Amino acid sequence: MRFLITAGPTREAIDPVRFLSNRSSGRMGYALAGAARHEGHEVCLISGPTSLDVPEGVDFLQVESAKDMYEAVRDMQRGVQVAILSAAVADYRPVAVAMQKIKKDEGEMVLRLERTPDILGSMRSEFGYGGVLVGFAAETQNLLENARKKLERKGCDMIVANDVSRPGIGFDSSMNEVTLVTKDEELHLSKDTKEHIALAIVRRALEFIS
Ligand code: C5P
């Protein structure tokens, strides 16, 4: 099988030396790429900036912004049977990127933001992707309810729901605890390494291919 996996944060430029980003380490996505490869599959990993080593045998594309990641996923999703979009894509980016470093001034500064493209939401409707589609939902409240809405709205087969308000799991941690939300069930995976969680996600995703 051929897998496409997104990982890591995106960076949205403010000026040549500043950007908006988030605390994603990329570990969950890299663990997914490693797990899929370990199971004998072809893997294309599209990642924002991280400090991680790329798992051996994985095709790797490094991107910076949400727009870069959108274009890379659009171009690479053809021929893919399983897409797992675990990147923490920035939802907003500055409307304009300053050409020169912004100088400080007295008083407040206002930064106008606009929405970035929704990569997961574009898979079915814009890219015509027909394979297994897995998204992530990192929430601090109403986790399962939001995951189920996302499952339907974005045409996913499974949402990996992740409570990022809890210390010791999720963002910037080597451990995770998630619930796999599908149309018919909610499967809770108790706290474990991201490598073990990744293997369970990969195996569950493959069950959609019969
Ligand atoms: O709606 P929310 O951002 O919480 O959705 C998270 C899921 O959507 C993750 O799977 C993430 O990779 C994906 N996503 C995306 N493009 C965006 C924002 C999120 O693919 N612009």
Tab-separated table of C-alpha atoms and ligand atoms in Angstrom:
chain	number	residue	atom	x	y	z
A	1	MET	CA	0.000	0.000	0.000
A	2	ARG	CA	1.024	3.616	-0.434
A	3	PHE	CA	0.640	5.992	2.531
A	4	LEU	CA	0.708	9.788	2.613
A	5	ILE	CA	1.346	11.286	6.043
A	6	THR	CA	1.538	14.938	7.087
A	7	ALA	CA	3.364	15.944	10.261
A	8	GLY	CA	4.686	18.791	12.323
A	9	PRO	CA	3.673	22.432	12.597
A	10	THR	CA	3.524	24.958	9.789
A	11	ARG	CA	5.176	28.370	9.915
A	12	GLU	CA	3.320	31.410	8.660
A	13	ALA	CA	5.678	34.287	7.927
A	14	ILE	CA	5.111	37.723	9.455
A	15	ASP	CA	8.309	39.268	8.073
A	16	PRO	CA	11.703	37.842	6.968
A	17	VAL	CA	12.666	36.870	10.547
A	18	ARG	CA	9.334	36.188	12.314
A	19	PHE	CA	6.540	33.642	11.989
A	20	LEU	CA	3.378	32.285	13.634
A	21	SER	CA	3.508	28.612	14.600
A	22	ASN	CA	2.512	26.136	17.338
A	23	ARG	CA	3.951	23.580	19.770
A	24	SER	CA	3.704	20.527	17.530
A	25	SER	CA	6.935	18.500	17.657
A	26	GLY	CA	5.970	16.295	14.689
A	27	ARG	CA	6.625	13.136	16.734
A	28	MET	CA	3.179	11.588	16.170
A	29	GLY	CA	3.420	11.980	12.380
A	30	TYR	CA	7.001	10.713	12.214
A	31	ALA	CA	5.989	7.715	14.371
A	32	LEU	CA	3.114	7.038	11.928
A	33	ALA	CA	5.520	7.175	8.978
A	34	GLY	CA	7.906	4.810	10.776
A	35	ALA	CA	5.087	2.416	11.697
A	36	ALA	CA	3.668	2.281	8.158
A	37	ARG	CA	7.157	1.698	6.736
A	38	HIS	CA	7.847	-0.963	9.370
A	39	GLU	CA	4.667	-2.753	8.255
A	40	GLY	CA	6.103	-2.877	4.736
A	41	HIS	CA	4.269	0.021	3.067
A	42	GLU	CA	5.500	2.840	0.814
A	43	VAL	CA	5.372	6.132	2.686
A	44	CYS	CA	5.480	9.763	1.592
A	45	LEU	CA	5.967	12.031	4.617
A	46	ILE	CA	5.184	15.727	4.138
A	47	SER	CA	6.415	17.678	7.121
A	48	GLY	CA	6.663	21.197	8.447
A	49	PRO	CA	9.863	22.205	10.281
A	50	THR	CA	10.867	19.754	13.046
A	51	SER	CA	14.126	18.611	14.632
A	52	LEU	CA	13.388	14.905	14.036
A	53	ASP	CA	15.227	12.328	11.940
A	54	VAL	CA	13.269	11.071	8.947
A	55	PRO	CA	12.484	7.338	9.369
A	56	GLU	CA	14.564	5.175	7.047
A	57	GLY	CA	13.075	4.266	3.698
A	58	VAL	CA	10.449	7.025	3.784
A	59	ASP	CA	10.038	9.531	0.903
A	60	PHE	CA	10.330	12.958	2.494
A	61	LEU	CA	9.087	16.391	1.493
A	62	GLN	CA	9.855	19.332	3.777
A	63	VAL	CA	7.490	22.301	3.644
A	64	GLU	CA	7.158	25.532	5.562
A	65	SER	CA	3.714	27.112	5.345
A	66	ALA	CA	0.134	25.780	5.210
A	67	LYS	CA	0.012	26.831	1.546
A	68	ASP	CA	3.198	24.821	0.799
A	69	MET	CA	1.733	21.796	2.592
A	70	TYR	CA	-1.593	22.150	0.735
A	71	GLU	CA	0.206	22.155	-2.623
A	72	ALA	CA	2.452	19.227	-1.682
A	73	VAL	CA	-0.501	17.105	-0.502
A	74	ARG	CA	-2.542	18.024	-3.603
A	75	ASP	CA	0.324	16.915	-5.844
A	76	MET	CA	1.258	13.753	-3.906
A	77	GLN	CA	-2.172	12.248	-3.043
A	78	ARG	CA	-2.620	10.519	-6.403
A	79	GLY	CA	-2.142	6.757	-6.132
A	80	VAL	CA	-2.289	6.837	-2.324
A	81	GLN	CA	-4.442	4.245	-0.502
A	82	VAL	CA	-4.144	5.651	3.040
A	83	ALA	CA	-3.739	9.342	3.925
A	84	ILE	CA	-3.149	10.269	7.566
A	85	LEU	CA	-3.131	14.026	8.098
A	86	SER	CA	-1.586	14.586	11.512
A	87	ALA	CA	0.123	17.939	10.895
A	88	ALA	CA	-0.800	20.824	13.182
A	89	VAL	CA	-1.503	23.185	10.306
A	90	ALA	CA	-1.831	26.848	11.300
A	91	ASP	CA	-5.458	27.948	10.883
A	92	TYR	CA	-4.512	31.595	10.253
A	93	ARG	CA	-1.692	33.453	8.541
A	94	PRO	CA	-0.836	37.141	8.259
A	95	VAL	CA	-2.777	38.816	5.423
A	96	ALA	CA	0.438	40.477	4.241
A	97	VAL	CA	4.058	39.435	4.761
A	98	ALA	CA	6.332	42.448	5.353
A	99	MET	CA	9.260	42.546	2.921
A	100	GLN	CA	11.565	44.000	5.591
A	101	LYS	CA	11.865	43.277	9.318
A	102	ILE	CA	9.053	45.174	11.092
A	103	LYS	CA	10.511	47.886	13.350
A	104	LYS	CA	9.091	48.325	16.829
A	105	ASP	CA	7.068	51.418	17.616
A	106	GLU	CA	5.279	52.955	20.619
A	107	GLY	CA	1.907	51.463	21.640
A	108	GLU	CA	-0.009	48.541	20.208
A	109	MET	CA	0.476	46.767	16.939
A	110	VAL	CA	-2.319	45.016	15.045
A	111	LEU	CA	-1.619	41.936	12.941
A	112	ARG	CA	-4.399	41.081	10.466
A	113	LEU	CA	-4.862	37.342	9.875
A	114	GLU	CA	-6.675	35.325	7.234
A	115	ARG	CA	-7.615	31.635	7.051
A	116	THR	CA	-5.171	29.147	5.589
A	117	PRO	CA	-6.404	26.476	3.150
A	118	ASP	CA	-8.045	23.461	4.848
A	119	ILE	CA	-5.995	20.534	3.568
A	120	LEU	CA	-8.001	17.730	5.197
A	121	GLY	CA	-11.265	19.352	4.094
A	122	SER	CA	-9.980	19.605	0.497
A	123	MET	CA	-9.021	15.944	0.114
A	124	ARG	CA	-12.427	14.653	-0.988
A	125	SER	CA	-14.047	17.786	-2.394
A	126	GLU	CA	-11.166	19.414	-4.279
A	127	PHE	CA	-8.477	16.792	-4.799
A	128	GLY	CA	-10.949	13.941	-5.515
A	129	TYR	CA	-9.106	11.642	-3.121
A	130	GLY	CA	-10.827	8.247	-2.859
A	131	GLY	CA	-8.627	6.311	-0.404
A	132	VAL	CA	-8.806	5.862	3.351
A	133	LEU	CA	-8.732	9.268	5.049
A	134	VAL	CA	-7.634	9.782	8.647
A	135	GLY	CA	-7.613	13.164	10.373
A	136	PHE	CA	-6.604	14.326	13.817
A	137	ALA	CA	-8.590	16.420	16.242
A	138	ALA	CA	-6.539	18.165	18.897
A	139	GLU	CA	-8.989	19.781	21.282
A	140	THR	CA	-9.012	21.219	24.771
A	141	GLN	CA	-12.784	20.754	25.225
A	142	ASN	CA	-15.741	18.698	23.870
A	143	LEU	CA	-13.223	16.282	22.346
A	144	LEU	CA	-15.407	13.431	21.078
A	145	GLU	CA	-18.272	15.656	19.980
A	146	ASN	CA	-15.894	17.794	17.888
A	147	ALA	CA	-14.159	14.702	16.515
A	148	ARG	CA	-17.464	13.224	15.330
A	149	LYS	CA	-18.470	16.503	13.630
A	150	LYS	CA	-15.089	16.630	11.891
A	151	LEU	CA	-15.445	13.002	10.766
A	152	GLU	CA	-18.627	13.864	8.888
A	153	ARG	CA	-17.771	17.353	7.689
A	154	LYS	CA	-14.434	16.379	6.183
A	155	GLY	CA	-15.429	12.988	4.774
A	156	CYS	CA	-12.963	11.095	6.967
A	157	ASP	CA	-13.044	7.379	7.741
A	158	MET	CA	-11.438	7.943	11.130
A	159	ILE	CA	-10.537	10.813	13.430
A	160	VAL	CA	-7.790	10.412	16.008
A	161	ALA	CA	-9.033	12.475	18.936
A	162	ASN	CA	-6.390	13.927	21.172
A	163	ASP	CA	-7.038	15.878	24.394
A	164	VAL	CA	-4.225	18.437	24.293
A	165	SER	CA	-5.248	20.086	27.581
A	166	ARG	CA	-3.857	17.091	29.528
A	167	PRO	CA	-0.255	17.280	30.690
A	168	GLY	CA	2.196	14.544	29.644
A	169	ILE	CA	0.492	13.558	26.391
A	170	GLY	CA	0.016	15.071	22.949
A	171	PHE	CA	1.911	18.186	21.928
A	172	ASP	CA	5.669	18.076	22.412
A	173	SER	CA	5.524	14.787	24.341
A	174	SER	CA	6.759	11.252	23.535
A	175	MET	CA	3.521	9.761	24.914
A	176	ASN	CA	-0.027	9.967	23.723
A	177	GLU	CA	-3.512	8.787	24.657
A	178	VAL	CA	-6.162	8.951	21.950
A	179	THR	CA	-9.627	7.805	20.941
A	180	LEU	CA	-10.132	6.467	17.411
A	181	VAL	CA	-13.509	7.786	16.281
A	182	THR	CA	-15.159	6.051	13.311
A	183	LYS	CA	-18.758	6.063	12.038
A	184	ASP	CA	-19.706	3.088	14.208
A	185	GLU	CA	-17.372	3.085	17.194
A	186	GLU	CA	-15.090	4.902	19.590
A	187	LEU	CA	-11.956	2.952	20.449
A	188	HIS	CA	-9.913	4.327	23.330
A	189	LEU	CA	-6.162	3.654	23.289
A	190	SER	CA	-4.711	4.133	26.768
A	191	LYS	CA	-1.528	6.111	27.410
A	192	ASP	CA	1.410	4.658	25.508
A	193	THR	CA	4.418	5.711	23.431
A	194	LYS	CA	3.643	7.472	20.169
A	195	GLU	CA	5.300	4.536	18.352
A	196	HIS	CA	2.794	2.040	19.821
A	197	ILE	CA	-0.156	4.385	19.253
A	198	ALA	CA	1.061	4.910	15.665
A	199	LEU	CA	1.110	1.183	14.932
A	200	ALA	CA	-2.462	0.823	16.244
A	201	ILE	CA	-3.625	3.740	14.036
A	202	VAL	CA	-1.924	2.313	10.933
A	203	ARG	CA	-3.445	-1.151	11.506
A	204	ARG	CA	-6.929	0.258	12.157
A	205	ALA	CA	-6.710	2.441	9.020
A	206	LEU	CA	-5.851	-0.601	6.901
A	207	GLU	CA	-9.019	-2.366	8.096
A	208	PHE	CA	-11.005	0.043	5.897
A	209	ILE	CA	-9.427	-1.625	2.856
A	210	SER	CA	-11.115	-4.972	2.344
B	1	C5P	O1	-10.139	21.543	12.267
B	1	C5P	P1	-8.833	21.157	12.844
B	1	C5P	O2	-7.702	22.065	12.474
B	1	C5P	O3	-8.861	20.848	14.301
B	1	C5P	O4	-8.540	19.758	12.125
B	1	C5P	C1	-7.410	19.027	12.449
B	1	C5P	C2	-7.150	18.089	11.339
B	1	C5P	O5	-7.208	18.789	10.116
B	1	C5P	C3	-5.773	17.471	11.386
B	1	C5P	O6	-5.863	16.196	10.814
B	1	C5P	C4	-4.939	18.424	10.541
B	1	C5P	O7	-3.816	17.818	9.991
B	1	C5P	C5	-5.946	18.850	9.496
B	1	C5P	N1	-5.818	20.220	9.004
B	1	C5P	C6	-5.506	20.417	7.677
B	1	C5P	N2	-5.421	21.693	7.163
B	1	C5P	C7	-5.660	22.749	7.958
B	1	C5P	C8	-5.999	22.572	9.309
B	1	C5P	C9	-6.067	21.284	9.799
B	1	C5P	O8	-5.283	19.435	6.979
B	1	C5P	N3	-5.560	23.968	7.440
